[in-house]
PDB file of C-alpha atoms and ligand atoms in Angstrom:
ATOM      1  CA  UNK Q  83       0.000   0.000   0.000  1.00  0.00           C
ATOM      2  CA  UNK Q  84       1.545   3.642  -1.260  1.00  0.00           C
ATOM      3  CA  UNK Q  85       2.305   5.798   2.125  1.00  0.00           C
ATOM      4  CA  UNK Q  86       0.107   8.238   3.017  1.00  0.00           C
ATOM      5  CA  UNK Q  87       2.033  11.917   2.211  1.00  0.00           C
ATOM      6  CA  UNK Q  88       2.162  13.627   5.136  1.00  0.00           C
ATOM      7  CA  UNK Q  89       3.374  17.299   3.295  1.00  0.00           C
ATOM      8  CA  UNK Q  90       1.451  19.517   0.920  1.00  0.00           C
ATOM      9  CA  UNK Q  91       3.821  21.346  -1.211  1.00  0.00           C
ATOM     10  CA  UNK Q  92       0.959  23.665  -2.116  1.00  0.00           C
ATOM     11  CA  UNK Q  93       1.287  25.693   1.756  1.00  0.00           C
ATOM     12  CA  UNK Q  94       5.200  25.693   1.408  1.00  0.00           C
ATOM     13  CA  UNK Q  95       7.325  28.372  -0.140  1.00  0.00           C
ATOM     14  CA  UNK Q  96       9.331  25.820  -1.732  1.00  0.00           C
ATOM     15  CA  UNK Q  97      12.283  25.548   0.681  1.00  0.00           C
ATOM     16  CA  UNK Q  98      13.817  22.289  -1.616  1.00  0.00           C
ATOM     17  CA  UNK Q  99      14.115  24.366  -4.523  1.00  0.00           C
ATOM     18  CA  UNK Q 100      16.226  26.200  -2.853  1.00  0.00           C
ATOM     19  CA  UNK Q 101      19.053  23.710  -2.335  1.00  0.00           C
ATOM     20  CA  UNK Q 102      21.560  25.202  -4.117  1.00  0.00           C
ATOM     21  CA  UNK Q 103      23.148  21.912  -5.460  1.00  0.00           C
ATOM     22  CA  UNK Q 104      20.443  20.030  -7.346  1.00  0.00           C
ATOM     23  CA  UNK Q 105      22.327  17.995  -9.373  1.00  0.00           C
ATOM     24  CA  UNK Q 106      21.346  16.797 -12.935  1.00  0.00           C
ATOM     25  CA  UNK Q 107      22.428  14.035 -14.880  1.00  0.00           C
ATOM     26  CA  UNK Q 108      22.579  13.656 -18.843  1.00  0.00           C
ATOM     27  CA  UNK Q 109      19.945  11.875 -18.717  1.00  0.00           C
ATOM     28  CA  UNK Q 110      17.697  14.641 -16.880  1.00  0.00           C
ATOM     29  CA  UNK Q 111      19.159  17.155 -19.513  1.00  0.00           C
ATOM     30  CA  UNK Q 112      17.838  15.391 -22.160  1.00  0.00           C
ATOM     31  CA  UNK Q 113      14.654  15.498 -20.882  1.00  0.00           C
ATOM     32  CA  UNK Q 114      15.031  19.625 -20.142  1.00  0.00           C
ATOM     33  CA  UNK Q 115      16.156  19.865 -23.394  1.00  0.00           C
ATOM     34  CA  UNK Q 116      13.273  18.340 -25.257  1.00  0.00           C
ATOM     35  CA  UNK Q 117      11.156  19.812 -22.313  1.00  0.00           C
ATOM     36  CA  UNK Q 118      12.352  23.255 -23.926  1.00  0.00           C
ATOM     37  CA  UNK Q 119      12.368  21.969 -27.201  1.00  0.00           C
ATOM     38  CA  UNK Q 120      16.419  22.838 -27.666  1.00  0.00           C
ATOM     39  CA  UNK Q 121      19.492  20.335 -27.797  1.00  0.00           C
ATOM     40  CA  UNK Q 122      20.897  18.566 -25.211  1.00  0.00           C
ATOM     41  CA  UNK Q 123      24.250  21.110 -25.015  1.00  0.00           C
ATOM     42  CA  UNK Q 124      21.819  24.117 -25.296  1.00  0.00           C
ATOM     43  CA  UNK Q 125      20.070  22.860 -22.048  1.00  0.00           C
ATOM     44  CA  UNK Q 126      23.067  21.854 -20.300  1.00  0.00           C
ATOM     45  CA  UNK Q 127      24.353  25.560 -20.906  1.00  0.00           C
ATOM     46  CA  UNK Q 128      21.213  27.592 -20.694  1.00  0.00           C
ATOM     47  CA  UNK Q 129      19.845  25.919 -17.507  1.00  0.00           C
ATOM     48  CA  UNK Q 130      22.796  24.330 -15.907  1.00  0.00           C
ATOM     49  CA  UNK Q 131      25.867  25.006 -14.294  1.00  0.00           C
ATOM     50  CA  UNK Q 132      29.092  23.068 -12.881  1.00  0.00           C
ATOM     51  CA  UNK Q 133      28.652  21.948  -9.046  1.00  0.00           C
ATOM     52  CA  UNK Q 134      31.562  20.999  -7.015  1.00  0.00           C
ATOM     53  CA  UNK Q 135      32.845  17.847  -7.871  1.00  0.00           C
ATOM     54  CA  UNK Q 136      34.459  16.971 -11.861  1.00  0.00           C
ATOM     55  CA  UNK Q 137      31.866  16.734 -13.913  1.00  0.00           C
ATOM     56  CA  UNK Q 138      28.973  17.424 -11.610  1.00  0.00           C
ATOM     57  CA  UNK Q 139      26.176  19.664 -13.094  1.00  0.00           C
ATOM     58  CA  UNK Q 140      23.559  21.455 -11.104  1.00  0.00           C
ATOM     59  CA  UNK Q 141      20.553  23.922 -11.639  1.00  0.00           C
ATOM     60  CA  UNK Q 142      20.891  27.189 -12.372  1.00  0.00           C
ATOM     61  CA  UNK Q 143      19.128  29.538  -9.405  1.00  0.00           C
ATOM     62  CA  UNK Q 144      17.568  32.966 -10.095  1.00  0.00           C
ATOM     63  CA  UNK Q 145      16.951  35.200  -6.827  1.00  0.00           C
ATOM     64  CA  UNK Q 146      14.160  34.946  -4.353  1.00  0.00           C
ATOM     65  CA  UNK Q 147      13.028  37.009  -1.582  1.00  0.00           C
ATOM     66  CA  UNK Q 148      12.658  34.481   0.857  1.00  0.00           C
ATOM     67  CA  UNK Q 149      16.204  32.033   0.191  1.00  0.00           C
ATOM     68  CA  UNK Q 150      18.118  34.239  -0.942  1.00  0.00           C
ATOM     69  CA  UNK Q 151      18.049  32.430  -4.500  1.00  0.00           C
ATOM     70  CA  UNK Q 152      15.899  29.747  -5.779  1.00  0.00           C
ATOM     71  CA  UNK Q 153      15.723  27.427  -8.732  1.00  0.00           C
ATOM     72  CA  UNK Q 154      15.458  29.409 -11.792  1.00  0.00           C
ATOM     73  CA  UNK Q 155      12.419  27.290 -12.700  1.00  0.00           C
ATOM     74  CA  UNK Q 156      10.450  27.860  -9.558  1.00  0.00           C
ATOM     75  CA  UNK Q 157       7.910  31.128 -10.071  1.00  0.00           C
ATOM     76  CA  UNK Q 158       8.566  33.439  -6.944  1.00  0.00           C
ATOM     77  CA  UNK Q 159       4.719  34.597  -7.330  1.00  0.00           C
ATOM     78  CA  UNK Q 160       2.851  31.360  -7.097  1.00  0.00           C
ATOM     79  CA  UNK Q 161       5.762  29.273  -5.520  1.00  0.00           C
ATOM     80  CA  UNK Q 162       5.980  25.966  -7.505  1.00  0.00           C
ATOM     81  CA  UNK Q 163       7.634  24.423 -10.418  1.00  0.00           C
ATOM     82  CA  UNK Q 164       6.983  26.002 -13.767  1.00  0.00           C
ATOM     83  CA  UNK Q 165       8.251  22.441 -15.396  1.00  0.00           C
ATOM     84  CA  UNK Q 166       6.393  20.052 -13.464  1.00  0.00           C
ATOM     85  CA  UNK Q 167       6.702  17.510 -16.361  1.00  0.00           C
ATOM     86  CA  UNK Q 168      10.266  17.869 -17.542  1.00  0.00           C
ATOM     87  CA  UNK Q 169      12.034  18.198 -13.739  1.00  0.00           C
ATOM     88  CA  UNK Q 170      14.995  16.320 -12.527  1.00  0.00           C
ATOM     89  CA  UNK Q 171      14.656  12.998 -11.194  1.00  0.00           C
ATOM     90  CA  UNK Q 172      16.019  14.343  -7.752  1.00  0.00           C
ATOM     91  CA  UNK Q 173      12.938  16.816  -7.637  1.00  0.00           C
ATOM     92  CA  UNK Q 174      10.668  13.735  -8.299  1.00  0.00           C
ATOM     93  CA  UNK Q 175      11.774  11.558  -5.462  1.00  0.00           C
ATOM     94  CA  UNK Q 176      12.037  14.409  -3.431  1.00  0.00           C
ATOM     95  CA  UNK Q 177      11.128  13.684  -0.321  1.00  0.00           C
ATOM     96  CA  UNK Q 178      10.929   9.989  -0.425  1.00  0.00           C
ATOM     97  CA  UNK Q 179       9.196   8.714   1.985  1.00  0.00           C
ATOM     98  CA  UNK Q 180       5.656  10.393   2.228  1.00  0.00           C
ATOM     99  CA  UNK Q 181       7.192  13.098   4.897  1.00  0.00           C
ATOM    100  CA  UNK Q 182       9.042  16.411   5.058  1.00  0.00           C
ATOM    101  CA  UNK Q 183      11.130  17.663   7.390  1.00  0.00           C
ATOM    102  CA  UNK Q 184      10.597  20.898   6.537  1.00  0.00           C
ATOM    103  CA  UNK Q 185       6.915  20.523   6.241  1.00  0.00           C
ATOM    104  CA  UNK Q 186       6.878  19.446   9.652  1.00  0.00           C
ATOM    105  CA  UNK Q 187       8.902  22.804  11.451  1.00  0.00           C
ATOM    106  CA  UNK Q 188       6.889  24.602   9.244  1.00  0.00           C
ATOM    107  CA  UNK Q 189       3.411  23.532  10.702  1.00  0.00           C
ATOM    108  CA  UNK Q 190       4.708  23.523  14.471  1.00  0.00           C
ATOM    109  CA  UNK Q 191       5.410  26.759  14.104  1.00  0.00           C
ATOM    110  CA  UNK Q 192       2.859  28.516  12.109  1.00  0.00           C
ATOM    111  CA  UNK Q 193       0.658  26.448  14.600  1.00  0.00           C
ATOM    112  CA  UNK Q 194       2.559  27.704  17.615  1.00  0.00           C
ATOM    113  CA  UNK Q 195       2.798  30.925  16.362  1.00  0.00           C
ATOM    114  CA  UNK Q 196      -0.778  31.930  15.314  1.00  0.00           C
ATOM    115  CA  UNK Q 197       0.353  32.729  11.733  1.00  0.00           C
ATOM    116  CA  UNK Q 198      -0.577  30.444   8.971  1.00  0.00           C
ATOM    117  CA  UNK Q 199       1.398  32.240   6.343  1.00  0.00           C
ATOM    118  CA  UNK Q 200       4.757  32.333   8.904  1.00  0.00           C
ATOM    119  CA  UNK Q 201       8.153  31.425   6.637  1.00  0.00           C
ATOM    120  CA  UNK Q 202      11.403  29.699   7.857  1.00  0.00           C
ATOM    121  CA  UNK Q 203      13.727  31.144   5.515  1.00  0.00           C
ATOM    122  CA  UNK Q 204      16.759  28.876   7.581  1.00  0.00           C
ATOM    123  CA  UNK Q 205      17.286  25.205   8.065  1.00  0.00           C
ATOM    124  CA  UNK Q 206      18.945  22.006   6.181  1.00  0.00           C
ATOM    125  CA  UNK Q 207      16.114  19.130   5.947  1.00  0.00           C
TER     126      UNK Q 207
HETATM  127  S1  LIG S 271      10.142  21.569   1.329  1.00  0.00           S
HETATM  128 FE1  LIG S 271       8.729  19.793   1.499  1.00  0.00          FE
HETATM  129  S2  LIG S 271       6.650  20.679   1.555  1.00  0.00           S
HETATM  130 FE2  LIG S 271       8.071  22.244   0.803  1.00  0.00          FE
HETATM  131  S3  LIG S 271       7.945  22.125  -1.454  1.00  0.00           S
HETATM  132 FE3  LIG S 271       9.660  20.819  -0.743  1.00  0.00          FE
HETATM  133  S4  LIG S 271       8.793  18.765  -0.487  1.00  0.00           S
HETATM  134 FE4  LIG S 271       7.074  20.207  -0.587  1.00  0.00          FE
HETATM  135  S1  LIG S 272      13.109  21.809 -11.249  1.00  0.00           S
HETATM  136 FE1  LIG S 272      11.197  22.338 -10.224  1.00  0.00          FE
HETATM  137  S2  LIG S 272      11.021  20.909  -8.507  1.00  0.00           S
HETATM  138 FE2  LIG S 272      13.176  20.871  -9.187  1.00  0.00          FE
HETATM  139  S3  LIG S 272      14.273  22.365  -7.906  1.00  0.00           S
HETATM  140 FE3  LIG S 272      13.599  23.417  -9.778  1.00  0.00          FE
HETATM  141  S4  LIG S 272      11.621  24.352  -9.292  1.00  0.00           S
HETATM  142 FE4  LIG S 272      12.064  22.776  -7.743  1.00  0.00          FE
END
């Protein structure tokens, strides 16, 4: 039986997309390229950059009032993925096992606090 999720992505200002290493492989390129409907090497340039180790390629971030920056394919506005279909396999196993760290500190305290729309703009789920 599939786990019951225990977050709801749609009352969270996307803290994950914020990671700044979300790392890509060629395969998930492809895909963002014919997402876009560009080549492989135009994704990986356009909407990529290297990470830290040889070889390792990670998202490209565009700024965001609450993180600091934010995946360049997250809308700041409405807070969610603009390329639901043609995201990284890391974003769609993300968090794994039906709960969310995040999530969680995020309810205890807009509970606690009295504020449903309270942000933790800190923290490393
Ligand atoms: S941090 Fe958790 S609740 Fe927020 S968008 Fe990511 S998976 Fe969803
Ligand atoms: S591709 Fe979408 S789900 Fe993945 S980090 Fe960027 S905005 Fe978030």
């Amino acid at each position: 039986m599939a786990k019951r999720k225990l977050y709801d992505c749609s009352k969270c200002p996307g803290q994950c997309c914020s990671y700044a290493r979300v790392i890509v492989s060629d395969f998930d390129i492809k895909r963002l390229g014919k997402y876009f409907g560009i080549s492989e090497k135009q994704a990986r340039e356009k909407h990529t950059k290297a990470g830290a180790e040889p070889g390792e390629r990670i998202l490209r971030h565009h700024a965001d009032e609450h993180f600091g920056t934010i995946c360049k394919f997250f809308d700041r506005d409405l807070r969610r993925c603009t390329i639901y279909e043609g995201r990284p396999r890391i974003c769609r196993e993300f968090p794994g096992d039906g709960h969310c760290g995040y999530y969680d500190f995020l309810t205890f305290e807009r509970t606690s606090q009295e504020d449903p729309d309270w942000i933790s703009t800190t923290g490393n789920w």
